Structure formats: structure tokens, C-alpha cells
Amino acid sequence: IEVRDDFYRGKVNHIISEREAEGYGEGEKIFIQELEILITSGSENGNIVTVTNEVLKDTENRQLKIGDSLVVGKSIIAGETQYYISDMYRLDALWIVLGIFILITLLLTKFHGFRAFAGLLMSFGVIGWYIVPQIIHGTNPLLVSLIGTSIIAATSLYIAHGFHARTSIALLGT
């Protein structure tokens, strides 16, 4: 049996029905929602799907409302397609938190923080454009990792702390 899952961003478009039912445990109540979800990304963009959302009543689980952004899963099992709610979509909020973190860091550390972030971005570049592609192409991962981390250590230290004797000693110690 072939099983495949794809994930898309979606938004609650319409609440078809809501009801309470007996839960799975003794005395448990669950809240069941039939939702119409508009897919807003990927190959399913613009499609409207129906999804059931079940949450325990009187817990921290969240009942959904119109406009909520979600991660919608599409599962294909033996040729049958089923959609489900994987999670709330939180990436927009994470970008805001990242922006606040960078702003506070730069305000508190001035030019040193800027140089540290430049070193961090350069590290991501080495990982994304050197280490990962080399390993995917079958190059010895140990050798690639040693070369990549040496490049990252050297450039990050010099970018963040400048070309000083102390920086060179720290690099040699590393």
C-alpha cells in the first residue's frame, strides 16, 4: 500500500457544522467541527476541501474559527485522498519574533551584533551552497564537513571579532 502525505497552507473558509459528542474516555466530551478549508498554497491552491476537526472540550485544544490559518495535510492511501488539519500556521508570527530578536540584538550590541549576524548568514551560505550539495553528490561527508566547518569557523570569527591576534588565537584553539 502506497502512502503519501503533502502539506499546504489553508484558511478556514466556512464552518459547516459544530456539535458535541461523547469522547473516547469515561465522561469525556469532544467538540466536532465540519470545516470548509480554502487551500492557499502549492498545487492545490484555490481548492476548497472539507475537513473534520475534533478537539477535547474543556482543554487547551483549540476550536477553529473563520479566518484561522492552518497547515492542511493531504494523505493518499491506496488511491484514496483524505485531508486533515496538521497544525496551526505560525510562520508569519515566527518572522515577527525573529525580526524583534534581530532588532533588540542590534540595538543592544550595535556594530558587533551586525557583524555576528553577517557571520551567521555566511555560515548558512556555506552549509547551503557547499556542504549539503557536496554530500548529496556523494563526496566524503567527513571531509566535506571538516572543510565546511573550518571555513565557517574562520570567517565567522573574523567577521564578528575583526582581524586581531586574539581572534587568531581563538581560531587556533577551536
CSV table of C-alpha atoms in Angstrom, one decimal:
chain,number,residue,atom,x,y,z
A,1,ILE,CA,0.0,0.0,0.0
A,2,GLU,CA,1.4,3.3,-1.1
A,3,VAL,CA,1.0,6.2,1.4
A,4,ARG,CA,1.9,9.8,0.6
A,5,ASP,CA,1.4,13.0,2.5
A,6,ASP,CA,1.6,16.5,1.1
A,7,PHE,CA,1.2,19.7,3.2
A,8,TYR,CA,-0.4,23.0,2.2
A,9,ARG,CA,-1.3,26.3,3.8
A,10,GLY,CA,-5.0,26.8,4.2
A,11,LYS,CA,-7.6,29.1,5.8
A,12,VAL,CA,-10.9,28.3,7.4
A,13,ASN,CA,-13.4,29.5,4.9
A,14,HIS,CA,-16.7,28.3,6.4
A,15,ILE,CA,-17.9,26.3,9.4
A,16,ILE,CA,-20.4,23.8,8.1
A,17,SER,CA,-21.4,22.4,11.5
A,18,GLU,CA,-20.4,22.1,15.1
A,19,ARG,CA,-21.6,19.6,17.7
A,20,GLU,CA,-20.6,17.9,21.0
A,21,ALA,CA,-20.2,14.2,21.3
A,22,GLU,CA,-19.1,11.6,23.8
A,23,GLY,CA,-15.3,11.3,23.9
A,24,TYR,CA,-13.1,8.3,23.9
A,25,GLY,CA,-12.6,8.2,27.7
A,26,GLU,CA,-15.1,8.0,30.5
A,27,GLY,CA,-17.1,11.2,30.8
A,28,GLU,CA,-15.0,12.9,28.1
A,29,LYS,CA,-16.8,15.3,25.8
A,30,ILE,CA,-15.4,16.2,22.4
A,31,PHE,CA,-16.2,19.1,20.1
A,32,ILE,CA,-16.5,18.3,16.4
A,33,GLN,CA,-16.4,20.8,13.6
A,34,GLU,CA,-17.0,20.2,9.9
A,35,LEU,CA,-15.0,22.9,8.2
A,36,GLU,CA,-14.6,24.2,4.7
A,37,ILE,CA,-10.9,24.9,4.1
A,38,LEU,CA,-9.6,27.1,1.3
A,39,ILE,CA,-6.1,25.9,0.2
A,40,THR,CA,-3.8,28.9,-0.3
A,41,SER,CA,-0.5,27.4,-1.4
A,42,GLY,CA,1.1,24.7,-3.6
A,43,SER,CA,-0.5,22.7,-6.4
A,44,GLU,CA,-3.9,22.6,-4.5
A,45,ASN,CA,-4.0,26.5,-4.4
A,46,GLY,CA,-7.6,27.7,-4.7
A,47,ASN,CA,-9.2,24.3,-3.9
A,48,ILE,CA,-11.8,24.1,-1.2
A,49,VAL,CA,-11.8,20.9,0.9
A,50,THR,CA,-14.0,19.6,3.8
A,51,VAL,CA,-12.2,18.6,6.9
A,52,THR,CA,-13.3,17.3,10.3
A,53,ASN,CA,-11.7,18.9,13.4
A,54,GLU,CA,-12.2,17.1,16.7
A,55,VAL,CA,-10.9,18.6,20.0
A,56,LEU,CA,-11.5,17.7,23.6
A,57,LYS,CA,-13.9,20.0,25.2
A,58,ASP,CA,-12.6,22.0,28.3
A,59,THR,CA,-9.0,21.6,27.4
A,60,GLU,CA,-6.3,23.8,25.8
A,61,ASN,CA,-7.2,22.3,22.4
A,62,ARG,CA,-8.5,24.9,20.1
A,63,GLN,CA,-11.8,25.2,18.4
A,64,LEU,CA,-11.2,26.8,15.0
A,65,LYS,CA,-13.0,29.9,13.7
A,66,ILE,CA,-13.3,31.5,10.2
A,67,GLY,CA,-10.1,33.0,9.0
A,68,ASP,CA,-7.7,30.8,11.0
A,69,SER,CA,-4.6,29.9,9.1
A,70,LEU,CA,-3.7,26.2,9.1
A,71,VAL,CA,-1.3,23.6,7.8
A,72,VAL,CA,-3.5,21.2,5.9
A,73,GLY,CA,-2.3,17.7,5.2
A,74,LYS,CA,-3.3,15.7,2.1
A,75,SER,CA,-2.9,11.9,2.6
A,76,ILE,CA,-3.2,9.5,-0.3
A,77,ILE,CA,-3.7,5.9,0.9
A,78,ALA,CA,-4.2,3.2,-1.8
A,79,GLY,CA,-5.5,5.8,-4.2
A,80,GLU,CA,-8.0,7.4,-1.7
A,81,THR,CA,-7.4,11.1,-0.9
A,82,GLN,CA,-8.1,12.4,2.6
A,83,TYR,CA,-7.5,15.9,4.0
A,84,TYR,CA,-6.7,16.7,7.7
A,85,ILE,CA,-5.6,19.6,9.8
A,86,SER,CA,-1.9,19.1,10.7
A,87,ASP,CA,-1.3,22.2,12.8
A,88,MET,CA,-1.9,26.0,13.0
A,89,TYR,CA,0.1,28.0,10.5
A,90,ARG,CA,2.6,30.0,12.6
A,91,LEU,CA,5.3,31.1,10.2
A,92,ASP,CA,4.1,34.7,10.0
A,93,ALA,CA,4.3,35.0,13.7
A,94,LEU,CA,7.8,33.5,13.8
A,95,TRP,CA,9.0,36.0,11.2
A,96,ILE,CA,7.8,38.8,13.5
A,97,VAL,CA,9.5,37.2,16.5
A,98,LEU,CA,12.8,36.9,14.5
A,99,GLY,CA,12.5,40.5,13.4
A,100,ILE,CA,12.1,41.6,17.0
A,101,PHE,CA,15.0,39.5,18.2
A,102,ILE,CA,17.3,40.9,15.5
A,103,LEU,CA,16.2,44.5,16.3
A,104,ILE,CA,16.8,44.1,20.0
A,105,THR,CA,20.2,42.4,19.4
A,106,LEU,CA,21.3,45.2,17.1
A,107,LEU,CA,20.1,47.9,19.5
A,108,LEU,CA,22.0,46.3,22.4
A,109,THR,CA,25.2,45.3,20.6
A,110,LYS,CA,25.4,47.9,17.9
A,111,PHE,CA,28.0,47.0,15.2
A,112,HIS,CA,29.1,43.8,17.0
A,113,GLY,CA,25.6,42.3,16.6
A,114,PHE,CA,25.5,43.3,12.9
A,115,ARG,CA,28.8,41.5,12.3
A,116,ALA,CA,27.7,38.4,14.3
A,117,PHE,CA,24.5,38.2,12.1
A,118,ALA,CA,26.7,38.6,9.0
A,119,GLY,CA,28.8,35.7,10.1
A,120,LEU,CA,25.6,33.7,10.8
A,121,LEU,CA,24.3,34.4,7.3
A,122,MET,CA,27.7,33.4,5.8
A,123,SER,CA,27.5,30.1,7.8
A,124,PHE,CA,24.1,29.4,6.3
A,125,GLY,CA,25.6,30.1,2.9
A,126,VAL,CA,28.4,27.6,3.4
A,127,ILE,CA,26.0,25.0,4.6
A,128,GLY,CA,23.5,25.6,1.8
A,129,TRP,CA,25.9,26.1,-1.1
A,130,TYR,CA,28.8,23.9,-0.2
A,131,ILE,CA,28.3,21.3,2.5
A,132,VAL,CA,24.8,20.0,1.5
A,133,PRO,CA,25.4,19.9,-2.3
A,134,GLN,CA,28.7,18.1,-1.9
A,135,ILE,CA,27.2,15.4,0.4
A,136,ILE,CA,24.3,15.0,-2.0
A,137,HIS,CA,26.7,14.5,-4.9
A,138,GLY,CA,28.5,11.7,-3.0
A,139,THR,CA,31.6,13.4,-1.7
A,140,ASN,CA,33.1,12.1,1.5
A,141,PRO,CA,30.8,13.7,4.2
A,142,LEU,CA,33.5,13.7,6.8
A,143,LEU,CA,35.9,15.6,4.6
A,144,VAL,CA,33.2,18.0,3.4
A,145,SER,CA,32.1,18.7,6.9
A,146,LEU,CA,35.6,19.3,8.1
A,147,ILE,CA,36.3,21.7,5.3
A,148,GLY,CA,33.0,23.5,5.7
A,149,THR,CA,33.2,23.9,9.4
A,150,SER,CA,36.8,25.2,9.0
A,151,ILE,CA,35.6,27.8,6.6
A,152,ILE,CA,32.6,28.7,8.8
A,153,ALA,CA,34.8,29.0,12.0
A,154,ALA,CA,37.4,31.1,10.3
A,155,THR,CA,35.2,33.5,8.5
A,156,SER,CA,32.6,33.8,11.4
A,157,LEU,CA,35.2,34.6,14.0
A,158,TYR,CA,37.0,37.2,11.8
A,159,ILE,CA,33.7,38.8,10.7
A,160,ALA,CA,32.4,39.0,14.3
A,161,HIS,CA,35.6,40.0,16.1
A,162,GLY,CA,37.8,41.5,13.5
A,163,PHE,CA,41.4,40.7,12.4
A,164,HIS,CA,43.2,40.7,15.8
A,165,ALA,CA,45.7,38.4,17.5
A,166,ARG,CA,43.1,37.4,20.0
A,167,THR,CA,40.8,36.2,17.2
A,168,SER,CA,43.6,34.2,15.6
A,169,ILE,CA,44.4,32.6,18.9
A,170,ALA,CA,40.7,31.8,19.4
A,171,LEU,CA,40.5,30.2,15.9
A,172,LEU,CA,43.6,28.1,16.6
A,173,GLY,CA,42.1,27.0,19.9
A,174,THR,CA,38.9,26.0,18.2
